[in-house]
Coordinates of C-alpha atoms in Angstrom, one line a residue:
Chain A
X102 CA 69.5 124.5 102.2
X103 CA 70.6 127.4 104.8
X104 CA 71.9 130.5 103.8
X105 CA 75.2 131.8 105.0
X106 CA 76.8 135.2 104.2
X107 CA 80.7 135.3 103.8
X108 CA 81.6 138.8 103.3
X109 CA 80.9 141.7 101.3
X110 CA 81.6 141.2 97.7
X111 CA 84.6 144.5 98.0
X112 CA 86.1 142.3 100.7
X113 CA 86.6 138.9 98.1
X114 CA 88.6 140.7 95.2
X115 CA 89.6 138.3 92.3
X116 CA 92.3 135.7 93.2
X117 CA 91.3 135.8 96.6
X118 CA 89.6 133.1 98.7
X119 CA 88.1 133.1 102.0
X120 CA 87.6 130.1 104.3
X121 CA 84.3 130.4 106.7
X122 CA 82.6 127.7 109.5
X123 CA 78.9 127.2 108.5
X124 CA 77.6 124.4 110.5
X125 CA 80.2 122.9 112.0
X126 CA 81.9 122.5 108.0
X127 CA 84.9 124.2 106.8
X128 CA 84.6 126.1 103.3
X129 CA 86.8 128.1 101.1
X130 CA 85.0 130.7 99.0
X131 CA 87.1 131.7 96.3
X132 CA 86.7 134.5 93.4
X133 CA 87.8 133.3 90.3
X134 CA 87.8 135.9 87.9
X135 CA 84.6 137.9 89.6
X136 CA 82.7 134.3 89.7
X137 CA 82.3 132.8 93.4
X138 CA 83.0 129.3 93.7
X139 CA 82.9 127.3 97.0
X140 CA 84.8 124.2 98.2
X141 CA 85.0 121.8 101.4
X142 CA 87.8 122.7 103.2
X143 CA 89.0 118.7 103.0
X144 CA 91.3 117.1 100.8
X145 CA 89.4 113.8 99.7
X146 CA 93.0 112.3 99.8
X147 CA 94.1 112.8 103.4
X148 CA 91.6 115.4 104.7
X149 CA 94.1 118.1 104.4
X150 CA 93.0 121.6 104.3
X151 CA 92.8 121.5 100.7
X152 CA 91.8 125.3 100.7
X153 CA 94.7 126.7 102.2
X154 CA 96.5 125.3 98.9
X155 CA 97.7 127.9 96.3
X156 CA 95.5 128.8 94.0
X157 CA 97.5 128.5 90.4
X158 CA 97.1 127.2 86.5
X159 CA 97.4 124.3 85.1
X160 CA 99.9 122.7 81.9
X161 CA 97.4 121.0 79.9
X162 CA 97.5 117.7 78.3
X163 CA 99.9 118.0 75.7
X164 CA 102.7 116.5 73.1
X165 CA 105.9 115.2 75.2
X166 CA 108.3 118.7 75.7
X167 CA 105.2 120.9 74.9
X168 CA 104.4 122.6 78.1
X169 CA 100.5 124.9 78.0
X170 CA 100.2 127.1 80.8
X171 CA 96.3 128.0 81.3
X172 CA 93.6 128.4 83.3
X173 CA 95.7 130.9 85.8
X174 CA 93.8 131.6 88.8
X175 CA 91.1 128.6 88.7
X176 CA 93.5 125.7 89.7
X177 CA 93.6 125.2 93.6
X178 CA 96.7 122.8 94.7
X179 CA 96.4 120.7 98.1
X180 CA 98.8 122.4 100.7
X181 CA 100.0 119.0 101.3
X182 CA 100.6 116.5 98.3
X183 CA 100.2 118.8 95.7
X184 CA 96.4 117.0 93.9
X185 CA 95.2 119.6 91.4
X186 CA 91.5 120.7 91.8
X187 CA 89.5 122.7 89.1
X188 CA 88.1 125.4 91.5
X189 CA 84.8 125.7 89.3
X190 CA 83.9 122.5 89.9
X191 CA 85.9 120.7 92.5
X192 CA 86.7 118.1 90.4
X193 CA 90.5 116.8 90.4
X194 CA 92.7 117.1 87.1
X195 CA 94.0 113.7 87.1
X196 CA 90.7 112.0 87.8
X197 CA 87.5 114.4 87.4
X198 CA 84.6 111.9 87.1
X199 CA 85.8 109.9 90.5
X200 CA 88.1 112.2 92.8
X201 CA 86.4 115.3 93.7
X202 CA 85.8 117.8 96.5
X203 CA 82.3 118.9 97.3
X204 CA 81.7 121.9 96.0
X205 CA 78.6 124.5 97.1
X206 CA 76.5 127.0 95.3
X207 CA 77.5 130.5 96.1
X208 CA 75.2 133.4 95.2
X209 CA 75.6 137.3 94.8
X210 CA 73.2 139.6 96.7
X211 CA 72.3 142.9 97.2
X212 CA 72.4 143.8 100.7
X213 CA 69.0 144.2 101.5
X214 CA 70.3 145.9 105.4
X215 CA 72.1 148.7 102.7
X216 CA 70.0 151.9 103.2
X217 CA 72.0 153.4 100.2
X218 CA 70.4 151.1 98.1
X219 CA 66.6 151.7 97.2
X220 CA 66.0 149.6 94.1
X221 CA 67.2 146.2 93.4
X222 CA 70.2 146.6 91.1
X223 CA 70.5 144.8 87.8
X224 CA 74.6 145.0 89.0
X225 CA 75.3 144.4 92.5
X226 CA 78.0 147.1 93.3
X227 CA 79.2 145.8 96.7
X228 CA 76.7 143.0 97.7
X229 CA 76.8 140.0 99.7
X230 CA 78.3 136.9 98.9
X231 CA 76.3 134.1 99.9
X232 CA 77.1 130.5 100.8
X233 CA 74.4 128.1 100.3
X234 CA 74.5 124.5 102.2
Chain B
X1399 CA 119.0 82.0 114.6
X1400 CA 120.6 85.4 114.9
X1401 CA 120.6 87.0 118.1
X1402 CA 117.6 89.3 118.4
X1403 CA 119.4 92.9 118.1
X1404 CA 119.0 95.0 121.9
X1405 CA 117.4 98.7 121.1
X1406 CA 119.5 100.9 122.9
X1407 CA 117.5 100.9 126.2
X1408 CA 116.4 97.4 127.2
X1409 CA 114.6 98.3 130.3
X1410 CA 110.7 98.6 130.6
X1411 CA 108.7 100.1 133.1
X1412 CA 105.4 99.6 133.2
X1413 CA 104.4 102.4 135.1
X1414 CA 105.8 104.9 132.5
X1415 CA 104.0 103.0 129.6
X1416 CA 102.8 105.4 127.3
X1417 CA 100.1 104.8 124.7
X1418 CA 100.1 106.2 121.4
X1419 CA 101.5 106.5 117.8
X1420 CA 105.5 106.5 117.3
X1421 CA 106.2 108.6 114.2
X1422 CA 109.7 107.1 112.7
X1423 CA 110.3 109.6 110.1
X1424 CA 110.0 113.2 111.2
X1425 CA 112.3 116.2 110.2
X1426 CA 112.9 118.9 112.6
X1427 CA 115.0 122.3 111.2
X1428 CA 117.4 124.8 112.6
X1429 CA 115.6 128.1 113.1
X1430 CA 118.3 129.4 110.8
X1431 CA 121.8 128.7 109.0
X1432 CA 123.2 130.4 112.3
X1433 CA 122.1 127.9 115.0
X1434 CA 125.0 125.7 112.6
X1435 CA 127.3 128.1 112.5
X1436 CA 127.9 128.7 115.9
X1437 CA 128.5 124.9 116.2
X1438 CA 130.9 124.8 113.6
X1439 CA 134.7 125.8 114.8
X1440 CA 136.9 127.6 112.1
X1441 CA 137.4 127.2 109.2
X1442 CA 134.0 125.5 108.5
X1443 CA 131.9 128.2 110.1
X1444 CA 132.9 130.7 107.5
X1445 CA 133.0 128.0 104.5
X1446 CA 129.1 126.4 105.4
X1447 CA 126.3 128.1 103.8
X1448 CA 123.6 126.0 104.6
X1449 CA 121.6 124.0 101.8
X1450 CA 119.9 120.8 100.8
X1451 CA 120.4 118.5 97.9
X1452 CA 120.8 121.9 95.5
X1453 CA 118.3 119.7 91.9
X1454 CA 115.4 118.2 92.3
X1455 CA 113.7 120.1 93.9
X1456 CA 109.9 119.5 94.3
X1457 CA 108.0 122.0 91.6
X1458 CA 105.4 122.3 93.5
X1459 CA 106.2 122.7 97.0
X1460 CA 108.9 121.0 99.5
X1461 CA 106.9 121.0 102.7
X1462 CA 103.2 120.9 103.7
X1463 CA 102.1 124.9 103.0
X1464 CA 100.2 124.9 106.3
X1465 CA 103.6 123.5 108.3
X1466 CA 104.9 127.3 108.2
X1467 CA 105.4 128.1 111.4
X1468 CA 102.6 131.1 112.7
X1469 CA 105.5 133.2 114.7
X1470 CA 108.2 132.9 111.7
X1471 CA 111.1 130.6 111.1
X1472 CA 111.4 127.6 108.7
X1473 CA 109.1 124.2 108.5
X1474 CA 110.0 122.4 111.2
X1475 CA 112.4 124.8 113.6
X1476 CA 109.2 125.4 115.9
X1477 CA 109.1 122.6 118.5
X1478 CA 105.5 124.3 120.1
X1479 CA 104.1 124.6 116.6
X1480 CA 105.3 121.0 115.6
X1481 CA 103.6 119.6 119.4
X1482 CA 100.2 121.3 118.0
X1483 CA 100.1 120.6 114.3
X1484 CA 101.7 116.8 114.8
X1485 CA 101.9 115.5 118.3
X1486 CA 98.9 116.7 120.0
X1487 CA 96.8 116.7 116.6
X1488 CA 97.4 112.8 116.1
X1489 CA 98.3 111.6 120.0
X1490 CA 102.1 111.0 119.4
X1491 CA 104.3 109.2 121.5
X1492 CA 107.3 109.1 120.3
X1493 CA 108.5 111.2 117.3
X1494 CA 111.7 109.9 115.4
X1495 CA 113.5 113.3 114.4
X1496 CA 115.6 112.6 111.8
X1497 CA 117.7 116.3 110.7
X1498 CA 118.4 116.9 107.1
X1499 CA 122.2 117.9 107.6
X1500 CA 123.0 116.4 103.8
X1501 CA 126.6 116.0 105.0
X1502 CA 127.6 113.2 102.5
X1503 CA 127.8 115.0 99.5
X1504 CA 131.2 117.0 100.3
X1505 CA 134.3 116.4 98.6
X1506 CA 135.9 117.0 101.8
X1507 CA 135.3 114.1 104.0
X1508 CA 136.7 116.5 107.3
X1509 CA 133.8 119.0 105.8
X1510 CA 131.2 116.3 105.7
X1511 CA 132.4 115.2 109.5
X1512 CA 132.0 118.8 110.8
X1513 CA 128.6 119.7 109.6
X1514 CA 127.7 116.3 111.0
X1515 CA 129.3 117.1 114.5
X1516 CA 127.2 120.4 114.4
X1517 CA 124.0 119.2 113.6
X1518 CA 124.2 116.4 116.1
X1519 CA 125.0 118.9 118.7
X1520 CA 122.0 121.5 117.8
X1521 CA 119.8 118.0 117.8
X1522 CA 121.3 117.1 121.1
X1523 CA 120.8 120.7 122.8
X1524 CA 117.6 121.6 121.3
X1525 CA 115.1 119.0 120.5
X1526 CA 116.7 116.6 122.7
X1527 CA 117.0 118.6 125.9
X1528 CA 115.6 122.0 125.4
X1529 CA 112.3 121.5 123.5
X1530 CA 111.9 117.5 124.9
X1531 CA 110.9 118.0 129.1
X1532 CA 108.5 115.1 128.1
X1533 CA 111.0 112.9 126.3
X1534 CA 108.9 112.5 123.5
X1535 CA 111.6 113.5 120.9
X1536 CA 113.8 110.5 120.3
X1537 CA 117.1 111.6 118.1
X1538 CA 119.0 110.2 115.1
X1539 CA 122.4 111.7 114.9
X1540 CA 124.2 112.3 112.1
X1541 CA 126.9 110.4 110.1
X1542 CA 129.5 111.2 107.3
X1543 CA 129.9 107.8 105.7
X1544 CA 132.1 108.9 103.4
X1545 CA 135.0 109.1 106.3
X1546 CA 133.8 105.9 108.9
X1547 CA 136.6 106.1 110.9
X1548 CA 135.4 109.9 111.9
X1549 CA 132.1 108.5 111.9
X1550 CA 132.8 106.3 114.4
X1551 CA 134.5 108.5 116.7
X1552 CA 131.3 110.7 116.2
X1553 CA 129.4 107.9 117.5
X1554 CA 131.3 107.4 120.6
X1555 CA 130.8 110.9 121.7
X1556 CA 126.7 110.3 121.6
X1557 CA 127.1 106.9 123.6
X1558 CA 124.7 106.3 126.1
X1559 CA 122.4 109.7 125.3
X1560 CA 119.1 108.9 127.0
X1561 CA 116.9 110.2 123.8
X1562 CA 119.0 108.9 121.0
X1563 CA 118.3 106.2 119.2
X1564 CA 119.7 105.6 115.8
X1565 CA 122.7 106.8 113.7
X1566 CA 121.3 108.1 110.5
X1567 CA 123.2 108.5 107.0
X1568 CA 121.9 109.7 103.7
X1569 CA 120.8 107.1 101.0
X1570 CA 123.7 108.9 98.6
X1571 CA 127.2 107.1 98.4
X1572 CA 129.1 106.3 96.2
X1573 CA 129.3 102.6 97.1
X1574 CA 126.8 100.0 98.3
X1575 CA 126.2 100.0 102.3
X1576 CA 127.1 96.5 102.4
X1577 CA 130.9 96.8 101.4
X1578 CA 133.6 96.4 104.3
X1579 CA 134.8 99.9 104.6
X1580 CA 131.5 101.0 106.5
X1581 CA 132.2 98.6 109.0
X1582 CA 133.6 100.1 111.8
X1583 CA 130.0 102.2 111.6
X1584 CA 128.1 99.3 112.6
X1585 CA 130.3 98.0 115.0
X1586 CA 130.3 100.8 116.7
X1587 CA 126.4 100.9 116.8
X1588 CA 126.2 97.9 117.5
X1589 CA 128.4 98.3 120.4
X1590 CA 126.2 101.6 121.5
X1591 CA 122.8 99.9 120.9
X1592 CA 122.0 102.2 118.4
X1593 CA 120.0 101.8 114.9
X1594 CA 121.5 102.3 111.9
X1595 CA 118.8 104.3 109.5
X1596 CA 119.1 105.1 105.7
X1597 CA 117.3 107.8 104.6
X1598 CA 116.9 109.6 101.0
X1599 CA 119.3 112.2 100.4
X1600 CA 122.7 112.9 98.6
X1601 CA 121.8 110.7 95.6
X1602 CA 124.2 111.5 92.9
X1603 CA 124.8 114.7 94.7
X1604 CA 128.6 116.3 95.0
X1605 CA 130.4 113.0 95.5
X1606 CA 127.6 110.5 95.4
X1607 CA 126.4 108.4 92.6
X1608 CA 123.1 108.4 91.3
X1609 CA 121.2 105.2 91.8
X1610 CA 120.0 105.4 88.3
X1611 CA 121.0 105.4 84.7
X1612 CA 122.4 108.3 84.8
X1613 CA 120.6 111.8 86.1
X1614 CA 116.4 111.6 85.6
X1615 CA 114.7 114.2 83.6
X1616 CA 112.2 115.2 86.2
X1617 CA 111.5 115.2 89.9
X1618 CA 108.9 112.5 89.3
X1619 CA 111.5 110.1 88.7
X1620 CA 113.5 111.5 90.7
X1621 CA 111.9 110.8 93.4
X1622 CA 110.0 107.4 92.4
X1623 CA 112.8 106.0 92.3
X1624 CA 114.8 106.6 95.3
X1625 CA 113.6 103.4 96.5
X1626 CA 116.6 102.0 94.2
X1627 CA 118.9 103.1 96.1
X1628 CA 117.9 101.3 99.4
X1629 CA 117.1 98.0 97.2
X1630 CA 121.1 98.4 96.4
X1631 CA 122.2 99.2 99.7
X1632 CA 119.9 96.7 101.5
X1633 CA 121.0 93.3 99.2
X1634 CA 124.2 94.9 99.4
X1635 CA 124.0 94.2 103.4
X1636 CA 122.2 90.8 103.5
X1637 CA 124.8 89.3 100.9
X1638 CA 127.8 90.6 102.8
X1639 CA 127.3 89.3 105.4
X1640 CA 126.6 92.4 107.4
X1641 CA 124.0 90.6 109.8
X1642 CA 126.2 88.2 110.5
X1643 CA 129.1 90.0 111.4
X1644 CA 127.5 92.1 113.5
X1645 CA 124.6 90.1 114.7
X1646 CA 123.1 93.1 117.0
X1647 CA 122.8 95.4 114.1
X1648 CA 119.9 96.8 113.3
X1649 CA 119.3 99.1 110.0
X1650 CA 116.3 101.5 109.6
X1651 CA 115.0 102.0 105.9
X1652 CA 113.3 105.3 106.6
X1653 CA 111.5 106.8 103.6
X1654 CA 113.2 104.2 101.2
X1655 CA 109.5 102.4 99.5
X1656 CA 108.0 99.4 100.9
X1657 CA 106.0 97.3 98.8
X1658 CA 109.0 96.2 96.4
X1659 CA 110.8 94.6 99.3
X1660 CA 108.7 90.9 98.5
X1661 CA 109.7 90.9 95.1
X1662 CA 112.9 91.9 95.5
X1663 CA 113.6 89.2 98.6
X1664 CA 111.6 86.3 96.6
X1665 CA 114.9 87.6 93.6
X1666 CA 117.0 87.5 96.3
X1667 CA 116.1 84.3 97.9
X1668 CA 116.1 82.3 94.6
X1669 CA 119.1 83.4 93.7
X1670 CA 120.5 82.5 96.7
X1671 CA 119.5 79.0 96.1
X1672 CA 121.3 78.9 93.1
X1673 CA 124.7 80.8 94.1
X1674 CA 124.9 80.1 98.0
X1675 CA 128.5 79.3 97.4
X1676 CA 129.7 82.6 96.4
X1677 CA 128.0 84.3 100.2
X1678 CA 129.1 80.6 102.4
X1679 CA 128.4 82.6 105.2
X1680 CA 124.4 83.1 104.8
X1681 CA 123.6 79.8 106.1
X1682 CA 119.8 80.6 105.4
X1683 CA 117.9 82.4 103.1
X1684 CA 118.8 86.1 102.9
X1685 CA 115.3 86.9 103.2
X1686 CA 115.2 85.3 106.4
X1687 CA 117.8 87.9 108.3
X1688 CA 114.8 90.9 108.0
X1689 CA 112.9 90.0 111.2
X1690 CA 115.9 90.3 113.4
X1691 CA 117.5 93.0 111.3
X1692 CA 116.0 95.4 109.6
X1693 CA 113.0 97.5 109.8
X1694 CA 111.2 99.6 107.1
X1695 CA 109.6 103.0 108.1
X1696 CA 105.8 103.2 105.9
X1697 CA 105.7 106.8 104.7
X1698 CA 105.4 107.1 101.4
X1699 CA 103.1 104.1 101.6
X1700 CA 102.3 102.7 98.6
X1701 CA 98.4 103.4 97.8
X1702 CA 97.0 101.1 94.9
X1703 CA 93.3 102.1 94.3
X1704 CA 92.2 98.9 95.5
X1705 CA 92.9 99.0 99.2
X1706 CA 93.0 95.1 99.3
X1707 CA 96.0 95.0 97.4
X1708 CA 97.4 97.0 100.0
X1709 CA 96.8 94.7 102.5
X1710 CA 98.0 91.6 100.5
X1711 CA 100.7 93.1 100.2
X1712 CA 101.4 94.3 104.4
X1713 CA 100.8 90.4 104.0
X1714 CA 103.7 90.0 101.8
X1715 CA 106.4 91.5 103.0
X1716 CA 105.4 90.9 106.7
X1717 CA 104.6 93.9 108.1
X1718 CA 103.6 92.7 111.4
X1719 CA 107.1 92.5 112.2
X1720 CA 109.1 95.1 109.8
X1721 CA 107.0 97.7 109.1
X1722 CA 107.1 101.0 111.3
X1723 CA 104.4 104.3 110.4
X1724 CA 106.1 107.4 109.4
X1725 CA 104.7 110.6 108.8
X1726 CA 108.0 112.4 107.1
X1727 CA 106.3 115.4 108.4
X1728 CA 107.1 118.3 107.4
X1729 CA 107.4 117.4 104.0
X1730 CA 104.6 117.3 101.4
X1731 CA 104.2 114.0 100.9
X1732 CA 102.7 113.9 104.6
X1733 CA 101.3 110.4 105.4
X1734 CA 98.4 111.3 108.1
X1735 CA 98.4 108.8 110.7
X1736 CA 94.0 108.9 110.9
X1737 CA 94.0 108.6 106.4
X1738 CA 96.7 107.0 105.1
X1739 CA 96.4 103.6 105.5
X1740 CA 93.0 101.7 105.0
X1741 CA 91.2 100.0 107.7
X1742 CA 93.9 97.3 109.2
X1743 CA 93.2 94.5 111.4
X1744 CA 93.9 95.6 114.7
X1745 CA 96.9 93.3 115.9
X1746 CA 98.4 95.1 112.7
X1747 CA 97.5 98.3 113.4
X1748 CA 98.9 97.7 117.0
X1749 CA 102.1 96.7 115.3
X1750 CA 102.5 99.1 112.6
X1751 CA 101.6 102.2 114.5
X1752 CA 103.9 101.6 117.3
X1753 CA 104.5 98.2 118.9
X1754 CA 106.9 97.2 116.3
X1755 CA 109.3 101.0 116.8
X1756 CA 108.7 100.6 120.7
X1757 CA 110.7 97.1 120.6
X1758 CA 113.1 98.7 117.8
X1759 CA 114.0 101.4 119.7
X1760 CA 113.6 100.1 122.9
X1761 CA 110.8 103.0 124.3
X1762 CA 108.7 102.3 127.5

């Protein structure tokens, strides 16, 4: 497993995603609600750039002409056919246990380089946000 | 046997023999309303506001979200972006445009005929000339089935252009394609060796019926089932007698579904068998006219889970011979030329991905 850094955790604000090459792989690292997530950049569909897609909620399962809005901001939608992804997991909405898109760890860091900081902090106030592959 | 229909160029060069997909569904958009306009003489200029099918629109998005061009301007309107992101990306040939003028719906039929006209000249003077030095745009110009006779005269005027290839209508009309008053349409493109191609649009739009019970809730269903429409329209032509009337026509079901067509022709066929006498002149089985007559273009392709059914059924419905891909780029339902079909024997593949369109359309 290799470590990659994406960005500084000030430059990857909630609801926003970035999409990086580590090692010859596209990946989209997203904040969802101040949690990093990462997905492969491929639709398992078609191979679209799945995360290029908007990033949304979800209606849940519900009674016929009931319509649940949730889950704003954790729902990634393919840029091409529309396939609904849970960004926390990378599992698909309409079939979670077989569709799926790989999904990789992503850590929080302090930046070690940062001669502001001299003890570890118990909160990272700008770290790094790492990709692991 | 019917006469094998001519594509509108019979000549082959082998010299200028070009490998490579042909795309048969591809949708290419004025840069804006304006590039109409100025095509439209007075009083349409003023009157034409642009717009699509006005309902149904897809809740989640229309187009791929990545097909927005980099440098501005609508899906579709910019030809360099559309080489990069389709032609180059996937090695294409020949790319069918097919422009979304959605001229049927009017209740004005000179409306419909001048929105057509304008279209066709923007195709003509952009895609076709301006943005094609390599010739690898080939063009489907626009009808207004509603009014044939104009229709027809519209088709004279594009006789003998060197990069088009078909004359293209909307699914939407308000009565099936078959019927004698659209006549004089494929007469005349049959005369021009041109294709006659269906595509969805229109559908119980303005003047149009809807090929439904009624109006569907939901886009879903909406859109599921515009394959109705071309089931209608295509036993409409086999049982009256369109393809033998006009024994060098050749109709294009772009977009329409593809996997109902066995079903529907083994209905057809036994039916036939049973009521011959009220259609005398199919002196075969109407399933039997599709080879020489009519081609279906793949995209949406039908994608069971089990990619064997899949290719039982390219086995049904003979796709060696019939079937043509189709990306329908721009829009989202996208069919990538390297994923959407499963692994295919490769005289099929051959066939499907551009044999089969280069002897429709008659490309080197």
């Amino acid at each position: 497993m290799s470590r990659h850094i994406v960005s500084r955790t000030s430059e990857l604000p909630p609801g926003e995603r970035k999409i990086v090459d580590a090692e010859g792989r596209s990946i989209g690292v997203f904040n969802v609600h101040g949690r990093y997530y990462a997905l492969k950049n491929s639709c398992p569909h078609q191979a679209a750039p799945l995360c290029l897609g908007a990033i949304k909620g979800m209606t849940l399962p519900s009674q016929p002409g009931e319509y649940i809005w949730a889950r704003d901001g954790e729902i990634l939608r393919c840029p091409w056919h529309g396939w609904e992804f849970d960004i926390t997991t990378g599992r698909s909405i309409f079939n979670p246990h077989k569709t799926r898109v790989r999904a990789y760890e992503v850590t929080v860091e302090a930046d070690l380089d940062d001669e502001t900081v001299e003890t570890f902090p118990v909160t990272v106030e700008d770290g790094l946000v790492v990709l692991h592959i | 046997m019917a006469t094998i229909a001519p594509g509108p160029t019979t000549t082959t060069t082998a010299s200028l023999t070009r490998t490579g997909i042909v795309d048969c569904d591809v949708h290419v958009y004025p840069r804006g309303n304006d590039e109409i306009k100025s095509r439209l003489s007075m009083p349409w200029r003023d009157r034409y506001g642009g717009g699509g099918r006005g309902f149904f629109g897809n809740p989640v998005h229309g187009s791929r979200l990545d097909s927005n061009p980099p440098n501005g301007g609508p899906v579709g309107s910019d030809p360099d972006f559309l080489r990069k992101q389709l032609i180059d990306e996937y090695g294409i040939a020949y790319a069918v445009l097919l422009p979304r003028a959605f001229c049927n719906l009017h209740p004005d039929p000179d409306f419909g005929t001048a929105i057509a006209a304008a279209f066709n000249d923007w195709l003509a003077e952009t895609w076709l000339s301006e943005y094609n030095p390599d010739g690898v745009f080939k063009g489907s110009i626009t009808v207004n089935t509603q009014d044939p006779v104009a229709a027809v005269k519209e088709i004279e005027r594009w006789a003998g252009h060197p990069h088009v290839v078909q004359v293209m209508t909307d699914s939407g009309a308000r009565a099936p394609f078959g019927q004698r008053q659209y006549h004089p349409i494929y007469e005349a493109c049959e005369r021009h060796g041109f294709r006659f191609a269906i595509h969805p649009g229109t559908d119980g739009m303005g003047i149009n019926v809807q090929p439904s019970p009624g109006y569907p809730t939901h886009y879903i269903e909406w859109h599921t089932c515009l394959s109705l429409a071309f089931q209608a329209h295509l036993v409409s032509l086999l049982t009256e007698g369109v393809f033998v009337r006009f024994p060098g026509l050749g109709v294009t079901l772009t977009e329409g579904g593809v996997s109902w067509l066995p079903a529907l022709m083994w209905r057809l066929d036994a039916e036939w068998k049973s009521l011959r006498s009220e259609v005398p002149w199919l002196d075969k089985p109407p399933s039997a006219y599709l080879r020489d007559h009519v081609r279906l273009s793949s995209q949406p392709i039908e994608t069971p889970d089990n990619p064997k059914h899949l290719l039982a059924m390219l086995d049904l419905l003979d796709a060696e011979h019939v079937l043509m891909f189709a990306s329908d780029y721009p829009h989202w339902d996208f069919d990538s030329p390297t994923h959407a079909f499963p692994r295919l024997p490769e005289t099929l593949h051959r066939r499907i991905f551009g044999e089969t369109a280069r002897e429709w359309y008659g490309l080197e």
